[in-house]
């Protein structure tokens, strides 16, 4: 008969009591914010089981790599890092090494680990984090390899979390994706969309704000489809309005927004809010309608620009950022010129640019390339150069204005604080270590392509 969670916990505790030292666990996350958020839950589960968390893999009894499947290059790095753990395992054969996250959902990865890295005994797919205790116990009891792959449901709301920051917190509002963009592996490794209830999200956010958190980052592969399928359907703008009504001094940010589901109601909600960022990350990916169709993005550049025009019509300074993929297999120079026209028109604050990399199992991975790698690299170089000019010129709109700014870091050498404004822009301002984690008023004195600079104003 299967053990219940209490019995599993007691089983692990009994094993840990046989250790002659404090049992330690090391969790390292790679990839997107959602993965880092899952990593905080893995840490919470391990701490709850009796492990002390450590940043040093050499002293750990459990090492979990929580890795992302989105980019092939990042995956190879994780495989390399796993390989580098072998000497640690050789010195401590009781060490349990595990791979978790959406990378563990890939059959090819699992087959490779089983064949070439047998010391990786634990495999936990995205959404299988509740299986960690029973999987650990199975390995302690002698199982050579334990795989748990599940992504259909939502994580247990009561899972403990060890937050990395004392003032910035990520809160997933939904998991999975229904969109099947042809270049993307996410729907295959994270499953279909499922949303947390608004009550669960609100309770978590309220608790964080009461603890003094200053920035809440709401996460989902496509937050704009939040709420579909819930018993009482609710849209993302309505969720935002509920969260914005929580009293306190804080920012709410969110990502990612699929352009096909972003609406004027979303923009109106942001503009009329007290706490929500005045900036939208709206990944266009490409400016060419033909390529957008082949990417299965379900919008045209004209449709995308309608929302930009609507927003700038009522808030001319409103900032947008975007992801751009350069070198999609069928992208020609003419398609790339459409992307260049898009960045000229929108004047993004910031671009996250990627050279297309094929992911096996996706439709785009089967499409032949029509441009050479040299042509693609040259496009990327031109895109970055032009975007640098655009950012620098457009960022100057803030010079002389006073903005709210969350100080995230302090550099003792330069005595500068680094953080982000409510408008999502990076800003540097003189300050002190004590300012980190505070929301400050700063008057912008200069603008570079990557950041604003400013002077702190006395607290109002
Ligand atoms: S919206 Fe497209 S790119 Fe984003 S996670 Fe879903 S399939 Fe991937």
Coordinates of C-alpha atoms and ligand atoms in Angstrom, one line a residue:
X1 CA 0.0 0.0 0.0
X2 CA 1.3 3.5 -0.9
X3 CA 2.6 5.6 2.0
X4 CA 0.9 8.8 2.9
X5 CA 2.9 12.1 2.9
X6 CA 3.3 12.0 6.7
X7 CA 4.8 8.5 6.6
X8 CA 7.0 9.5 3.7
X9 CA 8.3 12.4 5.7
X10 CA 8.9 10.3 8.7
X11 CA 10.7 7.8 6.5
X12 CA 13.1 10.5 5.2
X13 CA 13.7 11.9 8.7
X14 CA 14.6 8.4 9.9
X15 CA 17.2 8.2 7.1
X16 CA 18.6 11.7 7.8
X17 CA 19.0 10.8 11.5
X18 CA 21.6 8.2 10.5
X19 CA 23.8 10.9 9.0
X20 CA 26.7 12.0 11.1
X21 CA 26.4 15.6 10.0
X22 CA 23.6 18.1 9.3
X23 CA 22.0 16.9 6.0
X24 CA 22.3 19.6 3.3
X25 CA 20.6 20.3 0.0
X26 CA 21.6 22.4 -2.9
X27 CA 19.0 23.6 -5.5
X28 CA 20.1 25.5 -8.6
X29 CA 17.5 26.9 -11.1
X30 CA 18.2 27.8 -14.7
X31 CA 16.0 29.5 -17.3
X32 CA 12.9 31.5 -17.0
X33 CA 11.3 33.2 -14.0
X34 CA 8.7 30.4 -13.6
X35 CA 11.6 27.9 -13.2
X36 CA 13.2 30.1 -10.5
X37 CA 9.8 30.3 -8.8
X38 CA 9.6 26.4 -8.9
X39 CA 13.1 26.3 -7.5
X40 CA 12.0 28.3 -4.4
X41 CA 9.3 25.6 -3.8
X42 CA 11.9 22.8 -4.2
X43 CA 14.0 24.6 -1.6
X44 CA 10.9 24.9 0.7
X45 CA 10.1 21.1 0.4
X46 CA 13.7 20.1 1.2
X47 CA 14.0 22.5 4.1
X48 CA 10.7 21.1 5.4
X49 CA 12.1 17.6 5.2
X50 CA 15.0 18.5 7.4
X51 CA 17.8 19.6 5.0
X52 CA 19.8 22.7 5.5
X53 CA 20.1 24.7 2.3
X54 CA 23.6 25.3 1.0
X55 CA 25.0 27.2 -2.0
X56 CA 28.0 24.8 -2.1
X57 CA 27.3 21.6 -4.1
X58 CA 30.4 19.9 -2.6
X59 CA 28.9 19.8 0.9
X60 CA 25.4 18.8 -0.2
X61 CA 23.6 15.4 0.3
X62 CA 21.0 16.3 -2.3
X63 CA 21.7 18.3 -5.4
X64 CA 18.8 19.3 -7.7
X65 CA 19.2 21.1 -11.0
X66 CA 15.9 22.7 -12.0
X67 CA 16.4 23.3 -15.7
X68 CA 14.6 24.8 -18.6
X69 CA 13.9 23.2 -22.0
X70 CA 13.4 26.4 -24.0
X71 CA 16.9 26.7 -25.5
X72 CA 19.1 24.0 -26.8
X73 CA 22.3 25.8 -25.8
X74 CA 21.2 26.3 -22.2
X75 CA 20.3 22.6 -22.1
X76 CA 23.8 21.5 -23.2
X77 CA 25.2 23.7 -20.4
X78 CA 23.1 22.0 -17.8
X79 CA 24.1 18.5 -19.1
X80 CA 27.8 19.7 -18.8
X81 CA 27.2 20.9 -15.2
X82 CA 25.5 17.6 -14.3
X83 CA 28.6 15.8 -15.7
X84 CA 30.8 18.0 -13.5
X85 CA 29.0 16.6 -10.4
X86 CA 30.4 13.1 -11.0
X87 CA 33.6 13.6 -8.9
X88 CA 31.5 14.9 -6.0
X89 CA 29.3 11.8 -6.3
X90 CA 32.4 9.5 -6.4
X91 CA 33.5 11.0 -3.0
X92 CA 30.0 10.7 -1.5
X93 CA 28.0 7.8 -3.0
X94 CA 25.1 8.7 -0.7
X95 CA 24.7 11.9 -2.6
X96 CA 21.4 12.1 -4.5
X97 CA 21.6 14.1 -7.8
X98 CA 18.4 15.0 -9.5
X99 CA 17.2 16.9 -12.6
X100 CA 13.8 18.6 -12.4
X101 CA 11.8 21.2 -14.4
X102 CA 10.7 21.1 -18.0
X103 CA 14.0 19.9 -19.3
X104 CA 13.3 16.6 -17.4
X105 CA 10.1 16.2 -19.5
X106 CA 12.2 15.5 -22.6
X107 CA 12.5 11.9 -23.4
X108 CA 15.9 12.4 -25.2
X109 CA 17.3 14.0 -22.1
X110 CA 16.1 11.3 -19.8
X111 CA 17.5 8.6 -22.1
X112 CA 20.9 10.4 -22.2
X113 CA 21.0 10.7 -18.4
X114 CA 20.1 7.1 -17.9
X115 CA 22.8 5.9 -20.3
X116 CA 25.7 8.2 -19.6
X117 CA 25.0 9.8 -16.2
X118 CA 23.6 6.9 -14.0
X119 CA 24.5 8.9 -10.9
X120 CA 21.6 11.2 -11.7
X121 CA 19.0 9.1 -9.9
X122 CA 16.1 11.4 -9.6
X123 CA 14.0 12.9 -12.5
X124 CA 11.1 15.2 -11.7
X125 CA 9.2 16.7 -14.5
X126 CA 7.6 20.2 -14.5
X127 CA 4.7 20.1 -12.1
X128 CA 5.8 16.9 -10.3
X129 CA 7.4 18.8 -7.4
X130 CA 5.1 17.2 -4.8
X131 CA 6.6 13.9 -5.8
X132 CA 10.0 14.9 -4.4
X133 CA 9.7 13.4 -0.9
X134 CA 8.5 10.0 -2.1
X135 CA 11.1 10.0 -4.9
X136 CA 13.9 10.8 -2.4
X137 CA 12.7 8.0 0.0
X138 CA 12.6 5.5 -2.9
X139 CA 16.2 6.3 -3.8
X140 CA 17.3 6.1 -0.1
X141 CA 15.6 2.7 0.0
X142 CA 17.8 1.5 -2.9
X143 CA 15.9 2.4 -6.1
X144 CA 18.6 3.2 -8.7
X145 CA 16.5 5.5 -10.8
X146 CA 13.2 7.2 -10.0
X147 CA 11.3 9.2 -12.6
X148 CA 8.1 11.3 -11.9
X149 CA 6.6 13.1 -14.9
X150 CA 3.4 15.0 -14.4
X151 CA 2.2 18.3 -15.5
X152 CA -1.6 18.1 -15.8
X153 CA -2.6 19.7 -12.5
X154 CA -1.7 22.7 -10.4
X155 CA 0.9 22.5 -7.6
X156 CA -0.4 22.0 -4.1
X157 CA -1.2 25.5 -2.7
X158 CA 0.3 24.5 0.7
X159 CA 3.8 23.7 -0.6
X160 CA 6.4 25.6 1.4
X161 CA 8.5 28.2 -0.4
X162 CA 11.9 29.6 0.5
X163 CA 12.0 33.1 -1.1
X164 CA 15.3 34.3 -2.5
X165 CA 14.6 38.0 -2.0
X166 CA 13.1 39.8 1.0
X167 CA 11.4 42.5 -1.2
X168 CA 10.7 41.0 -4.7
X169 CA 8.5 37.9 -5.1
X170 CA 7.3 35.9 -8.0
X171 CA 3.7 34.6 -7.9
X172 CA 2.6 32.2 -10.7
X173 CA -1.0 32.8 -11.7
X174 CA -1.2 30.0 -14.3
X175 CA 0.8 27.1 -15.7
X176 CA 1.2 25.6 -19.2
X177 CA 0.3 27.0 -22.6
X178 CA -2.2 26.3 -25.3
X179 CA -0.6 28.2 -28.1
X180 CA 1.8 25.9 -29.9
X181 CA 4.0 28.6 -31.5
X182 CA 5.8 26.4 -34.0
X183 CA 9.3 27.2 -32.6
X184 CA 8.4 26.6 -29.0
X185 CA 8.7 23.5 -26.9
X186 CA 6.8 24.8 -23.8
X187 CA 3.3 23.3 -24.5
X188 CA 5.0 19.9 -24.9
X189 CA 6.9 20.1 -21.6
X190 CA 4.6 22.2 -19.4
X191 CA 1.2 20.9 -20.6
X192 CA -2.0 22.8 -21.3
X193 CA -3.1 26.0 -19.5
X194 CA -4.5 25.8 -16.0
X195 CA -5.1 28.8 -13.8
X196 CA -4.9 29.2 -10.0
X197 CA -8.1 30.6 -8.5
X198 CA -8.2 34.3 -8.0
X199 CA -8.7 33.7 -4.3
X200 CA -5.5 31.7 -4.0
X201 CA -3.5 34.3 -6.0
X202 CA -5.0 37.2 -3.9
X203 CA -4.3 35.5 -0.6
X204 CA -0.6 34.9 -1.6
X205 CA -0.1 38.4 -2.8
X206 CA -1.8 40.0 0.2
X207 CA 0.4 37.9 2.5
X208 CA 3.5 39.0 0.7
X209 CA 2.6 42.7 0.8
X210 CA 1.8 42.4 4.5
X211 CA 5.3 40.9 5.0
X212 CA 6.7 44.1 3.3
X213 CA 7.4 42.8 -0.3
X214 CA 7.7 45.8 -2.6
X215 CA 7.5 44.1 -6.0
X216 CA 5.2 41.3 -7.0
X217 CA 5.9 39.6 -10.4
X218 CA 2.9 37.7 -11.7
X219 CA 3.9 34.8 -13.9
X220 CA 2.4 32.7 -16.6
X221 CA 3.3 31.6 -20.2
X222 CA 0.4 33.8 -21.4
X223 CA -1.1 35.8 -18.5
X224 CA -3.7 37.3 -20.8
X225 CA -5.5 34.0 -21.0
X226 CA -5.6 33.7 -17.2
X227 CA -8.9 32.4 -15.8
X228 CA -10.1 30.4 -18.8
X229 CA -11.5 27.1 -17.6
X230 CA -12.0 28.2 -14.0
X231 CA -15.4 27.4 -12.5
X232 CA -16.2 31.2 -12.4
X233 CA -14.3 32.6 -15.3
X234 CA -12.4 35.8 -14.7
X235 CA -10.1 37.7 -17.0
X236 CA -6.6 38.9 -16.3
X237 CA -7.5 42.6 -16.1
X238 CA -10.1 41.8 -13.4
X239 CA -7.5 39.8 -11.4
X240 CA -5.1 42.8 -11.7
X241 CA -7.9 45.1 -10.4
X242 CA -8.4 42.8 -7.4
X243 CA -4.7 42.8 -6.6
X244 CA -4.3 46.5 -7.1
X245 CA -7.0 47.1 -4.4
X246 CA -4.7 45.5 -1.7
X247 CA -3.5 48.4 0.5
X248 CA 0.3 49.1 0.7
X249 CA 3.2 50.6 -1.2
X250 CA 4.3 48.1 -3.9
X251 CA 4.6 47.5 -7.7
X252 CA 2.9 44.8 -9.6
X253 CA 4.6 43.5 -12.7
X254 CA 3.6 40.6 -14.9
X255 CA 4.9 38.4 -17.8
X256 CA 4.4 37.2 -20.4
X257 CA 1.6 38.7 -22.5
X258 CA 0.6 37.1 -25.8
X259 CA -0.3 39.9 -28.2
X260 CA -3.3 38.0 -29.6
X261 CA -4.9 38.2 -26.1
X262 CA -3.8 41.6 -24.9
X263 CA -6.7 44.1 -25.0
X264 CA -7.4 47.8 -24.5
X265 CA -9.0 46.7 -21.2
X266 CA -5.6 45.5 -20.0
X267 CA -4.1 48.9 -20.9
X268 CA -6.9 50.8 -19.2
X269 CA -6.5 48.7 -16.1
X270 CA -2.8 49.4 -16.0
X271 CA -3.2 53.1 -16.5
X272 CA -5.9 53.5 -13.9
X273 CA -4.1 51.5 -11.3
X274 CA -2.1 52.6 -8.3
X275 CA 0.5 49.8 -8.3
X276 CA 0.7 48.1 -11.7
X277 CA 3.7 48.9 -13.9
X278 CA 3.2 51.4 -16.7
X279 CA 5.1 49.3 -19.1
X280 CA 4.1 46.2 -21.1
X281 CA 6.3 43.4 -22.4
X282 CA 4.5 42.4 -25.5
X283 CA 6.6 39.9 -27.5
X284 CA 6.0 40.5 -31.2
X285 CA 8.8 38.0 -32.2
X286 CA 8.9 39.3 -35.9
X287 CA 7.4 42.1 -38.0
X288 CA 6.6 40.0 -41.1
X289 CA 3.0 38.7 -41.4
X290 CA 4.2 35.8 -43.4
X291 CA 6.7 34.7 -40.8
X292 CA 4.2 35.4 -38.0
X293 CA 1.8 33.0 -39.7
X294 CA 4.5 30.3 -40.0
X295 CA 5.3 30.9 -36.3
X296 CA 1.5 30.3 -35.6
X297 CA 1.4 33.5 -33.6
X298 CA -2.3 34.2 -34.5
X299 CA -1.9 38.0 -35.0
X300 CA -0.7 40.3 -37.8
X301 CA 1.7 43.2 -37.4
X302 CA -1.3 45.5 -38.1
X303 CA -3.3 43.9 -35.2
X304 CA -0.3 44.2 -32.9
X305 CA 0.1 47.9 -33.8
X306 CA -3.5 48.6 -33.0
X307 CA -2.9 48.1 -29.3
X308 CA 0.3 50.2 -29.5
X309 CA -1.6 53.0 -31.2
X310 CA -4.5 52.7 -28.7
X311 CA -2.1 53.0 -25.8
X312 CA 0.1 55.8 -27.1
X313 CA -3.1 57.7 -28.0
X314 CA -3.9 58.0 -24.3
X315 CA -0.4 57.7 -22.8
X316 CA 2.3 58.8 -25.3
X317 CA 5.1 57.9 -22.9
X318 CA 3.9 54.4 -22.2
X319 CA 6.8 51.9 -22.6
X320 CA 6.8 48.6 -24.5
X321 CA 9.5 45.9 -24.7
X322 CA 9.5 42.8 -26.8
X323 CA 11.2 39.5 -27.6
X324 CA 12.5 39.2 -31.2
X325 CA 13.6 36.0 -32.9
X326 CA 16.1 36.7 -35.7
X327 CA 16.7 34.0 -38.3
X328 CA 13.4 31.9 -38.1
X329 CA 14.0 29.2 -40.8
X330 CA 11.9 30.9 -43.5
X331 CA 12.9 34.5 -42.7
X332 CA 14.3 36.4 -45.7
X333 CA 15.9 39.8 -45.8
X334 CA 12.5 41.3 -46.7
X335 CA 10.9 39.8 -43.7
X336 CA 13.7 41.1 -41.5
X337 CA 13.1 44.6 -42.9
X338 CA 9.5 44.3 -41.7
X339 CA 10.9 43.6 -38.2
X340 CA 13.2 46.7 -38.5
X341 CA 10.1 48.8 -39.5
X342 CA 8.3 47.4 -36.5
X343 CA 11.0 48.5 -34.0
X344 CA 11.2 51.9 -35.7
X345 CA 7.4 52.4 -35.3
X346 CA 7.0 51.1 -31.8
X347 CA 10.2 52.6 -30.3
X348 CA 10.6 49.9 -27.7
X349 CA 12.4 50.7 -24.5
X350 CA 14.1 47.4 -24.6
X351 CA 14.4 44.3 -26.8
X352 CA 15.2 40.7 -25.8
X353 CA 16.7 39.3 -28.9
X354 CA 17.4 35.7 -29.8
X355 CA 18.9 34.0 -32.8
X356 CA 16.4 31.2 -33.7
X357 CA 17.6 27.8 -32.4
X358 CA 15.7 24.6 -33.4
X359 CA 14.1 22.5 -30.7
X360 CA 13.5 19.0 -31.8
X361 CA 9.8 18.0 -31.7
X362 CA 8.6 21.4 -32.8
X363 CA 7.2 22.1 -36.3
X364 CA 9.8 24.8 -37.0
X365 CA 12.7 22.4 -36.5
X366 CA 11.6 20.7 -39.7
X367 CA 11.6 23.9 -41.8
X368 CA 14.7 24.4 -44.0
X369 CA 16.7 27.6 -43.5
X370 CA 16.5 30.1 -46.4
X371 CA 19.3 32.4 -45.1
X372 CA 22.9 31.6 -44.1
X373 CA 24.1 31.8 -40.5
X374 CA 26.3 34.8 -41.6
X375 CA 23.2 36.6 -43.0
X376 CA 21.4 35.9 -39.7
X377 CA 24.3 37.1 -37.6
X378 CA 24.5 40.3 -39.7
X379 CA 20.7 40.9 -39.2
X380 CA 21.1 40.5 -35.5
X381 CA 24.0 43.0 -35.5
X382 CA 21.9 45.6 -37.4
X383 CA 18.9 45.1 -35.2
X384 CA 20.9 45.6 -32.0
X385 CA 22.7 48.7 -33.3
X386 CA 19.4 50.4 -34.4
X387 CA 17.7 49.4 -31.1
X388 CA 20.5 51.0 -29.1
X389 CA 19.9 54.3 -30.9
X390 CA 16.1 54.0 -30.4
X391 CA 16.3 53.2 -26.7
X392 CA 18.7 56.1 -26.0
X393 CA 16.6 58.6 -27.9
X394 CA 13.3 57.4 -26.4
X395 CA 14.6 57.1 -22.9
X396 CA 15.3 60.8 -22.9
X397 CA 11.5 61.4 -22.5
X398 CA 12.0 60.9 -18.8
X399 CA 14.7 63.5 -18.2
X400 CA 13.5 66.1 -15.7
X401 CA 10.6 63.8 -14.5
X402 CA 10.3 62.3 -11.0
X403 CA 9.6 58.6 -11.1
X404 CA 9.2 55.8 -8.5
X405 CA 12.0 53.4 -8.4
X406 CA 12.6 50.1 -6.6
X407 CA 16.3 49.9 -5.5
X408 CA 17.4 46.3 -6.1
X409 CA 21.2 46.5 -5.6
X410 CA 23.9 48.7 -4.3
X411 CA 27.4 48.8 -5.6
X412 CA 29.8 49.9 -2.8
X413 CA 32.5 50.9 -5.3
X414 CA 30.5 53.3 -7.3
X415 CA 28.0 54.1 -4.4
X416 CA 25.2 53.7 -6.9
X417 CA 21.9 52.0 -6.5
X418 CA 20.5 49.9 -9.4
X419 CA 16.9 49.0 -9.9
X420 CA 13.8 49.5 -12.0
X421 CA 11.2 52.3 -12.3
X422 CA 7.5 51.7 -12.4
X423 CA 7.8 52.2 -16.2
X424 CA 10.1 49.1 -16.3
X425 CA 13.3 51.0 -17.0
X426 CA 16.6 50.3 -15.4
X427 CA 17.8 53.3 -13.3
X428 CA 21.0 54.1 -11.5
X429 CA 21.0 56.7 -8.6
X430 CA 23.4 57.5 -5.8
X431 CA 22.4 56.0 -2.5
X432 CA 23.4 53.6 0.2
X433 CA 23.1 49.9 1.2
X434 CA 20.1 50.8 3.5
X435 CA 18.1 51.9 0.4
X436 CA 18.0 48.4 -1.1
X437 CA 14.5 47.0 -1.1
X438 CA 12.9 50.5 -0.8
X439 CA 10.6 52.3 -3.2
X440 CA 12.2 55.7 -3.7
X441 CA 11.4 58.9 -5.6
X442 CA 14.1 59.8 -8.2
X443 CA 14.4 62.7 -10.6
X444 CA 15.8 61.5 -13.9
X445 CA 18.9 63.5 -14.9
X446 CA 20.2 61.6 -17.9
X447 CA 19.4 58.6 -20.2
X448 CA 21.6 56.1 -21.8
X449 CA 20.5 53.3 -24.1
X450 CA 20.3 50.7 -21.3
X451 CA 19.5 52.8 -18.2
X452 CA 18.3 56.1 -16.8
X453 CA 20.4 58.0 -14.2
X454 CA 18.8 60.1 -11.5
X455 CA 19.0 61.8 -8.1
X456 CA 17.0 60.7 -5.1
X457 CA 14.3 63.0 -3.8
X458 CA 13.4 63.2 -0.1
X459 CA 10.6 60.8 0.7
X460 CA 7.2 62.5 0.3
Ligands
LIG1 S1 2.8 31.5 -26.2 FE1 4.1 30.5 -27.8 S2 6.2 31.1 -27.2 FE2 4.9 31.5 -25.4 S3 5.1 29.6 -24.2 FE3 3.2 29.4 -25.5 S4 3.9 28.3 -27.3 FE4 5.8 29.1 -26.3

